[in-house]
PDB file of C-alpha atoms in Angstrom:
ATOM      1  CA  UNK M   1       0.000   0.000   0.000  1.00  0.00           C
ATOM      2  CA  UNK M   2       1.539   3.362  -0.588  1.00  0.00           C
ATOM      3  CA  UNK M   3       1.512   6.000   1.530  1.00  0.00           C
ATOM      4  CA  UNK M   4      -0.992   8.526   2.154  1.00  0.00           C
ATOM      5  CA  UNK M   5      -0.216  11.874   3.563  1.00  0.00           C
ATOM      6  CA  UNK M   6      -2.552  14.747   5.464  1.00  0.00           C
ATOM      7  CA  UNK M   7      -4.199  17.128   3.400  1.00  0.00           C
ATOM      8  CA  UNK M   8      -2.385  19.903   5.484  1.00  0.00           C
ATOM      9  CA  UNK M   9       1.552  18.937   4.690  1.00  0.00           C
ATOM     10  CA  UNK M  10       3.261  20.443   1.685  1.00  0.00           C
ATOM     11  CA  UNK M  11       2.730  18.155  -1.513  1.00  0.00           C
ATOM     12  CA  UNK M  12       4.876  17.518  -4.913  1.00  0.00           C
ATOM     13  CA  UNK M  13       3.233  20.071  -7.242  1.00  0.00           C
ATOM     14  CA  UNK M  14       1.178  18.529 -10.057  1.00  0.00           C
ATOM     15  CA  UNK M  15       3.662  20.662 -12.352  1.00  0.00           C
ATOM     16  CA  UNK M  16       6.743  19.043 -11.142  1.00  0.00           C
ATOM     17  CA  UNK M  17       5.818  15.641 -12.691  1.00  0.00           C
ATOM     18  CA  UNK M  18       6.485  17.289 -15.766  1.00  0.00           C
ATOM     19  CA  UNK M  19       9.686  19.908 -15.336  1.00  0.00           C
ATOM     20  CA  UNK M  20      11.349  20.697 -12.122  1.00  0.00           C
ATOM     21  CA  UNK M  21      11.138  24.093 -10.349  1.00  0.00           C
ATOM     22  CA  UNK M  22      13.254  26.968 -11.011  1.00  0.00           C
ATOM     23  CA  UNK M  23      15.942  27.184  -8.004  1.00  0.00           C
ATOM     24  CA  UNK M  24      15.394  30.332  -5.557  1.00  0.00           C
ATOM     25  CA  UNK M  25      18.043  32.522  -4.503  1.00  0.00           C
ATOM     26  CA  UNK M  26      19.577  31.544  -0.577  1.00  0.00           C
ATOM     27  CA  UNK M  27      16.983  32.006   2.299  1.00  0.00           C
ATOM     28  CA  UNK M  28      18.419  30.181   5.375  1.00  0.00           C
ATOM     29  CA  UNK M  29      17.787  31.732   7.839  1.00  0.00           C
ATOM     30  CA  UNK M  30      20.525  32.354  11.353  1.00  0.00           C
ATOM     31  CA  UNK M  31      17.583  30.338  13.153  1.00  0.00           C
ATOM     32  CA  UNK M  32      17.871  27.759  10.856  1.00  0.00           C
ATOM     33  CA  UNK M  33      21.846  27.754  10.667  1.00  0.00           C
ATOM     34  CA  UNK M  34      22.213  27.532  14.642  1.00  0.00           C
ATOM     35  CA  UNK M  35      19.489  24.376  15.166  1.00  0.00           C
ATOM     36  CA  UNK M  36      21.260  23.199  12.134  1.00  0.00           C
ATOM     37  CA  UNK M  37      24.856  23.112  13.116  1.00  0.00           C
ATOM     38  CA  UNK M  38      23.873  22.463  16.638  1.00  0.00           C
ATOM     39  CA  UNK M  39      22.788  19.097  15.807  1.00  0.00           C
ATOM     40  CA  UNK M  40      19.234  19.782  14.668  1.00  0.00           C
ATOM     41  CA  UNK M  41      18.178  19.113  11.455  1.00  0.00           C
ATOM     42  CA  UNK M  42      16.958  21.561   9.018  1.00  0.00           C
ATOM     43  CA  UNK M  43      13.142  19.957   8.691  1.00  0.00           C
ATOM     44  CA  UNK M  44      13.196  20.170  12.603  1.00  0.00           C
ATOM     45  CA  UNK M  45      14.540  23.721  12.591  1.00  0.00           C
ATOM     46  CA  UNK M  46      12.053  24.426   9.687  1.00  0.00           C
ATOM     47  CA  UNK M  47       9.079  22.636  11.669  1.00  0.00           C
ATOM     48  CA  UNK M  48       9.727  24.626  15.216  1.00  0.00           C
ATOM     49  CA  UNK M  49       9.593  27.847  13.240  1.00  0.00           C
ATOM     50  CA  UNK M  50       6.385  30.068  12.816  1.00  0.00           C
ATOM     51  CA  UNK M  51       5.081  29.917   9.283  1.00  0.00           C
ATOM     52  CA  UNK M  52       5.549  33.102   8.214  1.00  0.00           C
ATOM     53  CA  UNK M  53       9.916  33.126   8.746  1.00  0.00           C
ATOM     54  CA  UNK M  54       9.547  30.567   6.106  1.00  0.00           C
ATOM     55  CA  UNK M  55       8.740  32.689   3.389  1.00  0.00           C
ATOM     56  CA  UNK M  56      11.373  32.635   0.897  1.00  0.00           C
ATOM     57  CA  UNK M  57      12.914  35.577  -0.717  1.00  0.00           C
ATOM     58  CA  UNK M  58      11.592  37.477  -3.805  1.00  0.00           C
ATOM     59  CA  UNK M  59      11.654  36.053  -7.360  1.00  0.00           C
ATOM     60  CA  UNK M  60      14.422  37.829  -9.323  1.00  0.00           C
ATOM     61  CA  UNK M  61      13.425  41.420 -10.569  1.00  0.00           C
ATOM     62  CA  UNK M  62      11.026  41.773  -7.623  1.00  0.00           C
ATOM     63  CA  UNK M  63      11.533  44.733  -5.116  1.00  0.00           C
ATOM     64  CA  UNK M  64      13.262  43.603  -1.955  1.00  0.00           C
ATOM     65  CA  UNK M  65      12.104  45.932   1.468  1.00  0.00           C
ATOM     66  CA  UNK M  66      15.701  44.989   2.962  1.00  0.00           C
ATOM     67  CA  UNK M  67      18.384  44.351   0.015  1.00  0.00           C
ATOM     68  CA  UNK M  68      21.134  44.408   2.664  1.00  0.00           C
ATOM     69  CA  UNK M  69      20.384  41.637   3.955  1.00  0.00           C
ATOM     70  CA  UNK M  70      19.273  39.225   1.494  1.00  0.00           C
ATOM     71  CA  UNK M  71      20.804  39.858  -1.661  1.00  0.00           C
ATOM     72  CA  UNK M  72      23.694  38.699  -2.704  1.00  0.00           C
ATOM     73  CA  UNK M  73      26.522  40.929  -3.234  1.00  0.00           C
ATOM     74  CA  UNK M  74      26.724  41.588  -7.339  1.00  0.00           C
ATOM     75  CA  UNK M  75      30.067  42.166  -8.901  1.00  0.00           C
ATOM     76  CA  UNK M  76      30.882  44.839 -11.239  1.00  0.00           C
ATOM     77  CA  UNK M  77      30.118  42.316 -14.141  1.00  0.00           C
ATOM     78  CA  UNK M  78      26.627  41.658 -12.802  1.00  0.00           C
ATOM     79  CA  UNK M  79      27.355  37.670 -11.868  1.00  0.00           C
ATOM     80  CA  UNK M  80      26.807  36.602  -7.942  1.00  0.00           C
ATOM     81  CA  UNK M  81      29.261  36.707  -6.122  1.00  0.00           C
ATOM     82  CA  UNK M  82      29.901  35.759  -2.147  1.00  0.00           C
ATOM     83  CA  UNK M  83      28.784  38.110   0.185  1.00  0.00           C
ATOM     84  CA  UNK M  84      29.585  37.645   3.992  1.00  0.00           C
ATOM     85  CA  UNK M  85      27.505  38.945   7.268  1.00  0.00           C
ATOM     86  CA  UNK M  86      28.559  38.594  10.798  1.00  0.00           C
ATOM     87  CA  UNK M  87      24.961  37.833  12.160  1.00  0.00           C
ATOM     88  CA  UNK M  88      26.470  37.508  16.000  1.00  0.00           C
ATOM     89  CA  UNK M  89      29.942  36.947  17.019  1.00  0.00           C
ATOM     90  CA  UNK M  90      29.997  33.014  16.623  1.00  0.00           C
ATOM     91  CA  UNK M  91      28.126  33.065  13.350  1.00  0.00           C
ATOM     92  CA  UNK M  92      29.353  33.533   9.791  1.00  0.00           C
ATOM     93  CA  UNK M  93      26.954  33.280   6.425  1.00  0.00           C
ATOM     94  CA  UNK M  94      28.290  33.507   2.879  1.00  0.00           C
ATOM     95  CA  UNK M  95      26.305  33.522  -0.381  1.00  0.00           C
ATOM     96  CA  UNK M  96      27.844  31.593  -3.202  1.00  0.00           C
ATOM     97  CA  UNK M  97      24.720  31.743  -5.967  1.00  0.00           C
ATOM     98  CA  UNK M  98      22.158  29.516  -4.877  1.00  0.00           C
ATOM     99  CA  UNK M  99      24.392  28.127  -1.867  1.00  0.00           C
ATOM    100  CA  UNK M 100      24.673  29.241   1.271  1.00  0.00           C
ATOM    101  CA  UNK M 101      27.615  28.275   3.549  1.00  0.00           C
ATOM    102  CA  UNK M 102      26.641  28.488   7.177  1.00  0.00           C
ATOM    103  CA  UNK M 103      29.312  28.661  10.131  1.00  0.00           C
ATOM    104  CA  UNK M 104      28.967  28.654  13.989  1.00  0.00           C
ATOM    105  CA  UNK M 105      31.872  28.776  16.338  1.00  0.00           C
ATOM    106  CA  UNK M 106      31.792  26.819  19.143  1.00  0.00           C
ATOM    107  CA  UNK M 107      32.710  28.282  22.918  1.00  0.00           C
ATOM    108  CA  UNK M 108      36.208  27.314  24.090  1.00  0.00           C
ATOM    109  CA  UNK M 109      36.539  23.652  25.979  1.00  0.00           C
ATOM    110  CA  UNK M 110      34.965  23.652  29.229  1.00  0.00           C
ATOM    111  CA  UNK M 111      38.469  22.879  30.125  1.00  0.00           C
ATOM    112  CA  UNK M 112      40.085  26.194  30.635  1.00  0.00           C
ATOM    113  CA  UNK M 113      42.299  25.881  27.431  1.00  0.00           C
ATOM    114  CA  UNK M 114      43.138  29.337  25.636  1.00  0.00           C
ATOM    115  CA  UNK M 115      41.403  29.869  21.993  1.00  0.00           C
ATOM    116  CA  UNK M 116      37.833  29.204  20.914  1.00  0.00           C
ATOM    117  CA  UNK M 117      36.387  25.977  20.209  1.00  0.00           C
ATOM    118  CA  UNK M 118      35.841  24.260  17.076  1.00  0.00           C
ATOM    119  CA  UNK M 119      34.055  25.909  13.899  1.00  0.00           C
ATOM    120  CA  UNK M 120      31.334  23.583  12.281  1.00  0.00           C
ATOM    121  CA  UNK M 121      30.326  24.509   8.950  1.00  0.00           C
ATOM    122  CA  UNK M 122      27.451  23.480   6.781  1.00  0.00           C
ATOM    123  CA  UNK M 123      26.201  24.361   2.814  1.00  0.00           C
ATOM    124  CA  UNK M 124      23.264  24.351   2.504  1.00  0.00           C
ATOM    125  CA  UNK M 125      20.402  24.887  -0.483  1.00  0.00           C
ATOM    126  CA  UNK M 126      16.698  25.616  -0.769  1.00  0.00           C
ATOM    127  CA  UNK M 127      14.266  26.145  -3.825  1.00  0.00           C
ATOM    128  CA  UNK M 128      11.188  26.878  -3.990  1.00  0.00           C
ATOM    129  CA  UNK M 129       8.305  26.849  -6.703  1.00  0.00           C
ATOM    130  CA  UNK M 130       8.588  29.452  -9.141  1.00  0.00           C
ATOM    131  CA  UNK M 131       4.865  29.955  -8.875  1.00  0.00           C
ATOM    132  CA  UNK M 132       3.878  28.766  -5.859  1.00  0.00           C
ATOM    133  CA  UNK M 133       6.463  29.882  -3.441  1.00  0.00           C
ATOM    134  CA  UNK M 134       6.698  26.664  -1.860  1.00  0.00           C
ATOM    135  CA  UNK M 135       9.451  24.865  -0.881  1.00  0.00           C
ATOM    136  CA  UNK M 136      10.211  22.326  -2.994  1.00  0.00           C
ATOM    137  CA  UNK M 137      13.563  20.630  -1.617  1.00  0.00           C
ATOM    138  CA  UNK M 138      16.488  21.381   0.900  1.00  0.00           C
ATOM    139  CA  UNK M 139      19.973  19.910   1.385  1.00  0.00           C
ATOM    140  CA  UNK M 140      22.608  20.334   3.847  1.00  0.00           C
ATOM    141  CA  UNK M 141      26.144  19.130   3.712  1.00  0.00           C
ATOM    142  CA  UNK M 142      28.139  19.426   6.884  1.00  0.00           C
ATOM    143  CA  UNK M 143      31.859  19.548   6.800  1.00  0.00           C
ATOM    144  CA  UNK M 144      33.521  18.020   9.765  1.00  0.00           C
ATOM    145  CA  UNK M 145      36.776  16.288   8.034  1.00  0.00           C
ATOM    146  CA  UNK M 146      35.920  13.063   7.385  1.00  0.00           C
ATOM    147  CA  UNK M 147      36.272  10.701   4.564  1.00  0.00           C
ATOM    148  CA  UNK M 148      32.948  11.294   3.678  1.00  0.00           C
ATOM    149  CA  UNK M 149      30.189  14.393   3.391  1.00  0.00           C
ATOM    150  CA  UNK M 150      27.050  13.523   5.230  1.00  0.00           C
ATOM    151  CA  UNK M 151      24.275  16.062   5.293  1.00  0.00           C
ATOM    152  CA  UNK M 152      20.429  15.468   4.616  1.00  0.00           C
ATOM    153  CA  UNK M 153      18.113  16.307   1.907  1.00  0.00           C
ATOM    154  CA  UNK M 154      14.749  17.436   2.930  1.00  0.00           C
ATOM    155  CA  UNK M 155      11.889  16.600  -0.055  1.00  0.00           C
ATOM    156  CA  UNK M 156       7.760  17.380  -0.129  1.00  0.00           C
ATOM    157  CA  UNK M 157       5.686  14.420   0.701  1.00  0.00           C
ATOM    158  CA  UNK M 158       3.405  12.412  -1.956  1.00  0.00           C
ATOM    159  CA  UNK M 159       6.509  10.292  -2.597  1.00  0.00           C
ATOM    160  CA  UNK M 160       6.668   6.653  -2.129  1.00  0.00           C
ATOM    161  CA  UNK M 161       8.862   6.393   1.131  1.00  0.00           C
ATOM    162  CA  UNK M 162      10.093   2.183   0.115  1.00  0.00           C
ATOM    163  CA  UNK M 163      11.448   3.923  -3.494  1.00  0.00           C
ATOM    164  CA  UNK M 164      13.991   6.138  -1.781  1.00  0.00           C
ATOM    165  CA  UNK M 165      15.526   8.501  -3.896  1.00  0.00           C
ATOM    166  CA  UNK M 166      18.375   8.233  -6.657  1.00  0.00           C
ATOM    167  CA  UNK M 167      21.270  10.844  -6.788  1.00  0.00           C
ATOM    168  CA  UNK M 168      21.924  11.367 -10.448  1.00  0.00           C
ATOM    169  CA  UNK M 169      24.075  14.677 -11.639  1.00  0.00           C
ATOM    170  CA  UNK M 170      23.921  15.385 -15.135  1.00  0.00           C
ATOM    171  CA  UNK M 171      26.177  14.060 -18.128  1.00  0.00           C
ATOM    172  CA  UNK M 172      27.668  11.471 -15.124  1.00  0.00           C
ATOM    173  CA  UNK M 173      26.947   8.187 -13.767  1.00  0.00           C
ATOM    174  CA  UNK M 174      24.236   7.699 -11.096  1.00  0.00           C
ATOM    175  CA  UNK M 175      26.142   8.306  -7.405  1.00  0.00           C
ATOM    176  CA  UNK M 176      23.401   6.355  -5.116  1.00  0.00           C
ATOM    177  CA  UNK M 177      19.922   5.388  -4.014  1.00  0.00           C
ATOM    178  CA  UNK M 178      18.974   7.460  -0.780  1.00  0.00           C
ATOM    179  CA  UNK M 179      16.603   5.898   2.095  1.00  0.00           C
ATOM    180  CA  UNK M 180      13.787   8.167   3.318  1.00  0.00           C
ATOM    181  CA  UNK M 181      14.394   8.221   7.263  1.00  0.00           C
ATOM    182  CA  UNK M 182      11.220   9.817   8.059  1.00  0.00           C
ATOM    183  CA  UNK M 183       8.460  12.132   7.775  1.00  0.00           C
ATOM    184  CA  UNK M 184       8.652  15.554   9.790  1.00  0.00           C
ATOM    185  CA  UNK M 185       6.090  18.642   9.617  1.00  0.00           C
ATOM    186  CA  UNK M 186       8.804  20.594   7.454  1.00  0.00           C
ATOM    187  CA  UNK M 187       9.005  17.359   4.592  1.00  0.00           C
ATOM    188  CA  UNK M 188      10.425  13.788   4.548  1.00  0.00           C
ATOM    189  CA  UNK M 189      14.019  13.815   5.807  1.00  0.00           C
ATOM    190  CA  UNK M 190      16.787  11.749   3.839  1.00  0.00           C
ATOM    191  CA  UNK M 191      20.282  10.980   4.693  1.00  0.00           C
ATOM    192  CA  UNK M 192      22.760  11.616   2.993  1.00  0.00           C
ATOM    193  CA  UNK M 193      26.373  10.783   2.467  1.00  0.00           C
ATOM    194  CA  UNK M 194      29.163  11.535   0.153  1.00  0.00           C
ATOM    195  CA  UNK M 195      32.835  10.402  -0.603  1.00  0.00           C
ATOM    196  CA  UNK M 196      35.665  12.468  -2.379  1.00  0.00           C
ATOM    197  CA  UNK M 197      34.402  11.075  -6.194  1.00  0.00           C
ATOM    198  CA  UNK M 198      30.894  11.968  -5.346  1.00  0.00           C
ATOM    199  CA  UNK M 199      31.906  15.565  -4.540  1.00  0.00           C
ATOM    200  CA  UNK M 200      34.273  16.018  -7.244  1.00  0.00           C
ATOM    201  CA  UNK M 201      31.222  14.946  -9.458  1.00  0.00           C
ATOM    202  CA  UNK M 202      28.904  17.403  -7.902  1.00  0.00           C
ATOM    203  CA  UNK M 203      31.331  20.251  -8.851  1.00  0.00           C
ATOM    204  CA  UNK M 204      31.853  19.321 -12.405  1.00  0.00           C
ATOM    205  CA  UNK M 205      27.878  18.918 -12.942  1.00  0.00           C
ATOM    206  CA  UNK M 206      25.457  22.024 -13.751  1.00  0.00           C
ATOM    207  CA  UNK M 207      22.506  19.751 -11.949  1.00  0.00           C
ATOM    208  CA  UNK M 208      21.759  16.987 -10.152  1.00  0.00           C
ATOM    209  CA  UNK M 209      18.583  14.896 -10.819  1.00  0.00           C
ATOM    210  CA  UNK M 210      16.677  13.837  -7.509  1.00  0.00           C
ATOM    211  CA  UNK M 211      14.616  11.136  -8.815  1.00  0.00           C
ATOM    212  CA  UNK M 212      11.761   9.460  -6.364  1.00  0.00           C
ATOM    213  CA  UNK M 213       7.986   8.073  -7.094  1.00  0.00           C
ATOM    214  CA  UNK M 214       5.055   9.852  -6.834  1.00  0.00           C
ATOM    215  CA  UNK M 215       2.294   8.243  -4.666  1.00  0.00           C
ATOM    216  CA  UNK M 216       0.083   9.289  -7.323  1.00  0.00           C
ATOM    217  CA  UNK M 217       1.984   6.660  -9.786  1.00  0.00           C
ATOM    218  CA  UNK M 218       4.818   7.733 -12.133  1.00  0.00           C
ATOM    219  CA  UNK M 219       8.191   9.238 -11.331  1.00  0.00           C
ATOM    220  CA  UNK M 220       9.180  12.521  -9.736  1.00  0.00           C
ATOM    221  CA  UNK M 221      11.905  14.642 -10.983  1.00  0.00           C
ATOM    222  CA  UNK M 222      13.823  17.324  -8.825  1.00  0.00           C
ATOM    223  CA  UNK M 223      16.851  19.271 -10.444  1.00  0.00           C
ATOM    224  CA  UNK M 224      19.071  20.462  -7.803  1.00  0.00           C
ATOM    225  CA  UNK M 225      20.868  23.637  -8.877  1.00  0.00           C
ATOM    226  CA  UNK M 226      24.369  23.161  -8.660  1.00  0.00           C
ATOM    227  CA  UNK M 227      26.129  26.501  -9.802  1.00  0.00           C
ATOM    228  CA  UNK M 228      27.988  27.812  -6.740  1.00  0.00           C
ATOM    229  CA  UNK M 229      28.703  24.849  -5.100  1.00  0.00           C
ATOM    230  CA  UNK M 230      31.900  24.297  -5.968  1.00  0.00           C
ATOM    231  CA  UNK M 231      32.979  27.880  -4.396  1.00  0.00           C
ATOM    232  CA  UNK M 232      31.029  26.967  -1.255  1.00  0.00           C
ATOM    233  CA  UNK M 233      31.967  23.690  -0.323  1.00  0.00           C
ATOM    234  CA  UNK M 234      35.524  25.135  -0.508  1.00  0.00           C
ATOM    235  CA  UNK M 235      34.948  28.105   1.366  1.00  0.00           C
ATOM    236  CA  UNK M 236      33.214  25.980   4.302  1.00  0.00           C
ATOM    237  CA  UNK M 237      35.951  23.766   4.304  1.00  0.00           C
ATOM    238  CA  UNK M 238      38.241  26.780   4.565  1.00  0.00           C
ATOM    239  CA  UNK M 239      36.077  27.842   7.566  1.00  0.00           C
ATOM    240  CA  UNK M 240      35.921  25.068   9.342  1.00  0.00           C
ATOM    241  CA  UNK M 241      39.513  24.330   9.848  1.00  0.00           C
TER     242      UNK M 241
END
């Protein structure tokens, strides 16, 4: 039997079954980054939050009431290009494109010993329905210096949970099938983790293809934007160091 979900929890639009949605520009939020990086995930962080600080940011071209603070700086060209804010002392947020990387520095040890504690670091992406508004997907990617990336993707219910989800970036092989963990108010909440190849592919790629089943029957198709990436996994590795 497949799934059925409330009437009240964010869907797959009938419109994605045919072409994915349009990636938004960054909208984490500092809430988000802090339950995030301390140990929360984002569909938690996204679920404890009131509805309306989940609004994301304007479409391109559309007037923005505080440009400051969540626009991207532009260069003198016109492309994207990082743009850094100090939201509080321990927290650091840099816009690479549609990537956001996401630091928060720990207190020093309990201990006594001189210097501040670790700095965790995270990238992390949203987008959002070019009509609708709604969120579509999510993915973070924490860097802590292992062998291998893990981080969790947060997709819309109305997907077949047994399916999971297959990883596929563009013009290269398939990188894995994903298990669903579970179903939160914010989406359904899937692990994820990454060696050295699968990165390296990531940064070569324009997209990657999130491909699940639809409840409804029929596969569901979610292109993850990838242009930034690259820039902002390096940059949070930088950071967290």
């Amino acid at each position: 039997m497949r799934p059925n979900r409330s009437s009240g929890c964010p869907r797959v639009p009938d419109h994605v079954r045919r072409h994915a949605p349009r990636p938004a520009g960054p909208v984490a939020a500092v809430i988000t980054a802090i339950a995030v990086l301390a140990g929360t995930s984002i569909t938690e962080a996204q679920s404890i939050r009131p509805a309306a600080s989940q609004r994301p940011a304007a479409p391109v071209g559309a007037p923005a009431s505080n440009a400051a603070a969540t626009a991207p700086a532009l260069s003198p060209s016109g492309a994207s290009g990082p743009s850094s804010q100090d939201v509080t002392p321990s927290t650091i947020e840099e816009t690479y494109d549609g990537w956001r990387v996401i630091c928060l520095q720990e207190p020093a040890p309990a201990s006594g010993r001189a210097g501040p504690g670790p700095r965790r670091c995270s990238v992390v992406l949203q987008q959002f329905d070019g009509t609708t508004r709604q969120r579509i997907l999510a993915i973070e990617l924490r860097l802590s210096g292992g062998e291998k990336t893990e981080g969790t993707a947060i997709l819309p219910f109305g997907l077949v949970i047994e399916r999971g989800v297959d990883l596929q970036p563009e013009a290269a092989p398939p990188l894995s099938t994903a298990k669903f963990r579970t179903c939160l108010p914010g989406g359904c909440v899937v692990p994820l983790s990454l060696d050295a190849k699968a990165v390296a592919t990531l940064r070569k790629a324009q997209t990657l293809n999130l491909t699940a089943e639809a409840a409804s029957g029929g596969n569901v198709i979610l292109k993850v934007a990838l242009k930034g990436f690259g820039p902002a996994f390096d940059r949070a590795m930088a950071l967290a160091r």
